[in-house]
CSV table of C-alpha atoms and ligand atoms in Angstrom, one decimal:
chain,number,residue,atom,x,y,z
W,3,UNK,CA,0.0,0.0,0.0
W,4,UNK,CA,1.3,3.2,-0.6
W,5,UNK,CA,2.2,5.0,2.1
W,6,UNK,CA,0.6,8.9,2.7
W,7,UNK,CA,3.3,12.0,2.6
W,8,UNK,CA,2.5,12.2,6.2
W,9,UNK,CA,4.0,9.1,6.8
W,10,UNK,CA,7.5,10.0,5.2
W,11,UNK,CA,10.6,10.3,6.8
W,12,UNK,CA,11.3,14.2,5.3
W,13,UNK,CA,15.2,13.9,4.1
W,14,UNK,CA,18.2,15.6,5.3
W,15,UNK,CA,18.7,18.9,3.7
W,16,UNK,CA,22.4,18.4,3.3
W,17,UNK,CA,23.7,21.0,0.8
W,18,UNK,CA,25.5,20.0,-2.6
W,19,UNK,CA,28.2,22.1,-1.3
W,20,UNK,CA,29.9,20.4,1.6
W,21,UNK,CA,32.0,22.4,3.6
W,22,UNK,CA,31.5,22.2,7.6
W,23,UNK,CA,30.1,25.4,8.0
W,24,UNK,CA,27.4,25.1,5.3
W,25,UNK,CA,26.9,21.4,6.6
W,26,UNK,CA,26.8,23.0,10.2
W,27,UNK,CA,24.5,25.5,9.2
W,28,UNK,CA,22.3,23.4,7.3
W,29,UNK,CA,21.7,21.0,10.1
W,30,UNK,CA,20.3,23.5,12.6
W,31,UNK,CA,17.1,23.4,10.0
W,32,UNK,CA,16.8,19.6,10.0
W,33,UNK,CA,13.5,17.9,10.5
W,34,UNK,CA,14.0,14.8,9.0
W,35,UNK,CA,12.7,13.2,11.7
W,36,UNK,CA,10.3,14.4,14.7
W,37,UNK,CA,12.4,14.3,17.3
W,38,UNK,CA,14.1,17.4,16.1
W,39,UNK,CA,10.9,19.4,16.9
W,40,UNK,CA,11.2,18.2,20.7
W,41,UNK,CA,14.6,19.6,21.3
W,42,UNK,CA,16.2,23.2,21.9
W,43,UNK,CA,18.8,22.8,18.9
W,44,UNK,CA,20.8,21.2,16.6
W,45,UNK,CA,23.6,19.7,18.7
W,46,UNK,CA,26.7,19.1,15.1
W,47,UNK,CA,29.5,18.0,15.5
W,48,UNK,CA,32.7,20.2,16.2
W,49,UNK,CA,36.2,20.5,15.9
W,50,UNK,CA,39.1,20.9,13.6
W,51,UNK,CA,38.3,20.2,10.0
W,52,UNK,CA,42.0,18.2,9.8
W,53,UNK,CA,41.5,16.4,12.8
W,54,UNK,CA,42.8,12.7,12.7
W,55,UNK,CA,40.4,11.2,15.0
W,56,UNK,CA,36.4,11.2,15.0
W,57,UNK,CA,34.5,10.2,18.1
W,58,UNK,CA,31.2,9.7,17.3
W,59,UNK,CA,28.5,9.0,20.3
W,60,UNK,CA,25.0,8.4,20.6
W,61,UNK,CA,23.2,11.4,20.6
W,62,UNK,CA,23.0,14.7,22.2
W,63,UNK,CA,22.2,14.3,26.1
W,64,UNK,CA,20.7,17.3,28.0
W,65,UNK,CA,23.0,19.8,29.1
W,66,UNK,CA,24.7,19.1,25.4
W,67,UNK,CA,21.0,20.4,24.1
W,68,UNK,CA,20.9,23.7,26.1
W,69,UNK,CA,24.1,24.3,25.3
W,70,UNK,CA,24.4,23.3,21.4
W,71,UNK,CA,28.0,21.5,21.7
W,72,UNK,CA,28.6,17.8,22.1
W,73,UNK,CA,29.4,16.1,25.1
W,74,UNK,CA,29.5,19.0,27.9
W,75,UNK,CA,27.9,17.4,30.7
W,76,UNK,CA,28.8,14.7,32.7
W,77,UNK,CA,29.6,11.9,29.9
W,78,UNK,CA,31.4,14.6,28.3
W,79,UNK,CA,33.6,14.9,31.3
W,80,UNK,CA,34.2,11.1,31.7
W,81,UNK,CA,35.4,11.3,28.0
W,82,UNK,CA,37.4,14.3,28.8
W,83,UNK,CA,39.2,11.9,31.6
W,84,UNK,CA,40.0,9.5,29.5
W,85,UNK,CA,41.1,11.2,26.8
W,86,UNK,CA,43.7,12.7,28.9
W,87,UNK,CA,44.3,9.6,30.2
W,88,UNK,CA,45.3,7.9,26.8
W,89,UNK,CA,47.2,11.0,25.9
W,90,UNK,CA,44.7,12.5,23.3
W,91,UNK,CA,44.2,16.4,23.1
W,92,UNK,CA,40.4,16.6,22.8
W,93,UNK,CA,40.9,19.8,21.0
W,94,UNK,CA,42.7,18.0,18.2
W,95,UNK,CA,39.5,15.3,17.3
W,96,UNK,CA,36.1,16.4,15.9
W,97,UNK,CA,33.5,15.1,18.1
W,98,UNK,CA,29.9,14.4,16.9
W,99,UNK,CA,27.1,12.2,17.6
W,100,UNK,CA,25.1,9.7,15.1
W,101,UNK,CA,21.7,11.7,16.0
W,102,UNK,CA,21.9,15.1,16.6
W,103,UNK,CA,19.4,16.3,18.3
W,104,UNK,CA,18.4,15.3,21.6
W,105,UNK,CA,15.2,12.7,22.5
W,106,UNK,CA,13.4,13.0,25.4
W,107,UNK,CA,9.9,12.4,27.4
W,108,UNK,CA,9.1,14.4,30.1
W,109,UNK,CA,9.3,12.9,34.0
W,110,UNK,CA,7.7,15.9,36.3
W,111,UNK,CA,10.5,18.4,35.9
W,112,UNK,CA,12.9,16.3,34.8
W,113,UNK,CA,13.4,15.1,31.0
W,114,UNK,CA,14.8,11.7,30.3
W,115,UNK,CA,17.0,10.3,27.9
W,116,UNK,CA,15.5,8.2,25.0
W,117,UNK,CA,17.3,5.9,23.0
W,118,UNK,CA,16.4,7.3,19.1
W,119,UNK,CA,14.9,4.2,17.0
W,120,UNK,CA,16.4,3.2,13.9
W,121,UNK,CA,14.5,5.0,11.7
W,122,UNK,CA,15.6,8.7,13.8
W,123,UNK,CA,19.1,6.7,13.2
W,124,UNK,CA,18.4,6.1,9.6
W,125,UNK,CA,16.9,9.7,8.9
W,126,UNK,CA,20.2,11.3,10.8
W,127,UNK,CA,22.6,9.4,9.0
W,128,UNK,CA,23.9,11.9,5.9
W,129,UNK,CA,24.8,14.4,8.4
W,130,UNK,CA,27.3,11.7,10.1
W,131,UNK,CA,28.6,10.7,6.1
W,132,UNK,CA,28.6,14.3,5.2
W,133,UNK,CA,30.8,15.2,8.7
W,134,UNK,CA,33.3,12.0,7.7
W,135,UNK,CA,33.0,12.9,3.7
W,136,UNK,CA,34.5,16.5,5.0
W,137,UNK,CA,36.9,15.8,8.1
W,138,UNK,CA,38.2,12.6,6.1
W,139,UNK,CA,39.5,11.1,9.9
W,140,UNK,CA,42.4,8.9,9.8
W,141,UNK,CA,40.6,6.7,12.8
W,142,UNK,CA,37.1,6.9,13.5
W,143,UNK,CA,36.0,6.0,17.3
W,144,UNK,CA,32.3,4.4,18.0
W,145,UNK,CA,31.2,4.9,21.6
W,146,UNK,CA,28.6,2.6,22.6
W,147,UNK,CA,26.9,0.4,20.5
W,148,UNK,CA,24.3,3.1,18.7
W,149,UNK,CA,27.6,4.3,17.4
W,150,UNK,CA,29.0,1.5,16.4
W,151,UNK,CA,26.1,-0.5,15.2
W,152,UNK,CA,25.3,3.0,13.1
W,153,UNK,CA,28.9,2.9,11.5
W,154,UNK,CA,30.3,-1.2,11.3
W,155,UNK,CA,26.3,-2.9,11.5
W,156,UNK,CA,25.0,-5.1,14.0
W,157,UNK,CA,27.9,-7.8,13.5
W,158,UNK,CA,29.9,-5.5,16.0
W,159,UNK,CA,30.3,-6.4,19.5
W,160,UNK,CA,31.8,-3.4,21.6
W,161,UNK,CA,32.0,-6.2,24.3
W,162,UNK,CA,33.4,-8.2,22.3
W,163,UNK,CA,35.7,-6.3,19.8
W,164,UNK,CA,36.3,-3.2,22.0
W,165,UNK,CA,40.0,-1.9,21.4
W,166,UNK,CA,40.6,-3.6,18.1
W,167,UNK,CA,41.6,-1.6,14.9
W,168,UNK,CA,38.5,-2.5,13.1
W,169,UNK,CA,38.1,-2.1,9.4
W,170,UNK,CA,36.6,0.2,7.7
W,171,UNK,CA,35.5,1.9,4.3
W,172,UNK,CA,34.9,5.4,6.3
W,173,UNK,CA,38.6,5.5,7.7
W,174,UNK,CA,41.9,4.0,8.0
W,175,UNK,CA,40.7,2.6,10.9
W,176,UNK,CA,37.8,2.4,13.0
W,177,UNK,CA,37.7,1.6,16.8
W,178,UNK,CA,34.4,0.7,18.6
W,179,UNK,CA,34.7,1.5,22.8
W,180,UNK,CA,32.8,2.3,25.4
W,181,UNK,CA,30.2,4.9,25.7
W,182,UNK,CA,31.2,7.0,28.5
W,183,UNK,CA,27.8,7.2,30.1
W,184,UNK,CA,27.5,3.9,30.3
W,185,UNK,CA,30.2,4.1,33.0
W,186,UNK,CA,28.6,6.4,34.6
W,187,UNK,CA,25.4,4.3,34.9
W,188,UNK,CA,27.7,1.1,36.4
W,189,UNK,CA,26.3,0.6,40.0
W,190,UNK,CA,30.1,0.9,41.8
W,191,UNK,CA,32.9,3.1,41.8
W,192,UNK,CA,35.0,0.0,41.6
W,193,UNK,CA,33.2,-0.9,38.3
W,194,UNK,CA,33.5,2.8,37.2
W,195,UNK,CA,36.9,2.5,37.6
W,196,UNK,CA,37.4,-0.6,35.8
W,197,UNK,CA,35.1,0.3,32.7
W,198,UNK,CA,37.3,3.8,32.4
W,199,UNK,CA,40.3,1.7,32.6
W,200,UNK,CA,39.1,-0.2,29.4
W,201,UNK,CA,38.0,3.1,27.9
W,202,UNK,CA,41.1,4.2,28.4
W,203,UNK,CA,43.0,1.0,27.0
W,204,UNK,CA,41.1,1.5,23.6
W,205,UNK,CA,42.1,5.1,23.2
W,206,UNK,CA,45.6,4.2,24.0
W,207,UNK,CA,45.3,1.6,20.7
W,208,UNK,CA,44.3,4.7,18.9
W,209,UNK,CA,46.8,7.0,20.0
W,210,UNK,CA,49.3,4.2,18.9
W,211,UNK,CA,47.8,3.7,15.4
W,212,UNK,CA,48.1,7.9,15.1
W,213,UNK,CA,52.0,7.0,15.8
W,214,UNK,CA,52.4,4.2,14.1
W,215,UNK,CA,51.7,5.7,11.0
E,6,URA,N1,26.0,11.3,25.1
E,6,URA,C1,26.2,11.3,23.8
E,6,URA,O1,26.2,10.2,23.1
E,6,URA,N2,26.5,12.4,23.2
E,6,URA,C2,26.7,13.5,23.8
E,6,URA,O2,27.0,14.5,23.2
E,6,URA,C3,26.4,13.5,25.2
E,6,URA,C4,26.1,12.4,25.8
């Protein structure tokens, strides 16, 4: 049956000119999807265009949608740790999410996190091809499975194949980890402390495929 225009996932307006700034600006218009009409803003990627390294999460949290910049708040912190950690200036990757706005449903005050569906995955997509078309990264890190099921497909294991130089037609390399929230979320400080450690491990095989090179 054919399905009414209502029903249509709208496409992203990516221009024919890619550069980051038209892509950035471009973006903030988006409604290929509804959840774009639920949050404050666009939440693109950033970073420098040469950067060699891509860390790609989930999708925009809260404090990341009041504020229009990736990973701010707390997750953004943890990644922050472990980046430093591993030796990895955060100011020399480009850091983005595979959806970029934020999805939510409202708990009294408070708004929750929603995991988007794969069709919100699907529809956000081109941004996260146009973003790896333009910053060409030599290693591109998934963190958490949305990312890394969105970028490798669902034969990827993060439990599994955490760490491992993975390959890729988007990058040299590509390298799924942990999300950092999902740290956060662990019920112990000694199982926060063990999951950074492995967060940290993985970057440390990314800084050494930066070197090796
Ligand atoms: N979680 C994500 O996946 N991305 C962010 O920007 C913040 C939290």
């Amino acid at each position: 049956m054919p399905r009414r225009a209502s029903e249509e996932n709208a496409s992203a307006p990516i221009p024919e000119v890619r550069t980051y700034p038209a892509l950035r600006e471009a973006a903030a218009a988006c409604r290929a999807c509804p959840i774009g009409a639920l949050a404050t803003q666009t939440v693109f990627g950033e970073g420098p265009t040469e950067a060699r390294v891509m860390l790609v999460g989930e999708q925009a949290g809260d404090h990341e949608d009041k504020e229009g910049r990736p990973f701010v708040g707390q997750a953004g912190r943890m990644l922050d740790r472990a980046l430093e950690a591993a030796g990895i200036d955060r100011g020399t990757t480009y850091v983005t999410n595979v959806v970029k706005h934020f999805k939510w449903v409202a708990k009294g005050k408070r708004r929750l996190h929603q995991k988007p569906n794969a069709r919100e995955i699907g529809a956000c997509m081109p941004w996260l091809e146009a973003e790896i078309e333009v910053i060409r990264p030599e290693v591109i890190v998934a963190l958490g499975s949305t990312a890394a099921t969105a970028l490798l497909g669902k034969e990827v294991r993060v439990t599994r194949d955490h760490g491992q130089l993975l390959a890729t037609p988007r990058a040299r390399h590509a390298v799924v980890t942990l999300h950092p929230s999902s740290i956060l979320r662990m019920p112990t400080e000694e199982y926060r402390e063990l999951a950074l450690r492995d967060l940290v491990a993985d970057l440390c095989q990314v800084a050494a495929a930066l070197k090796g090179r």
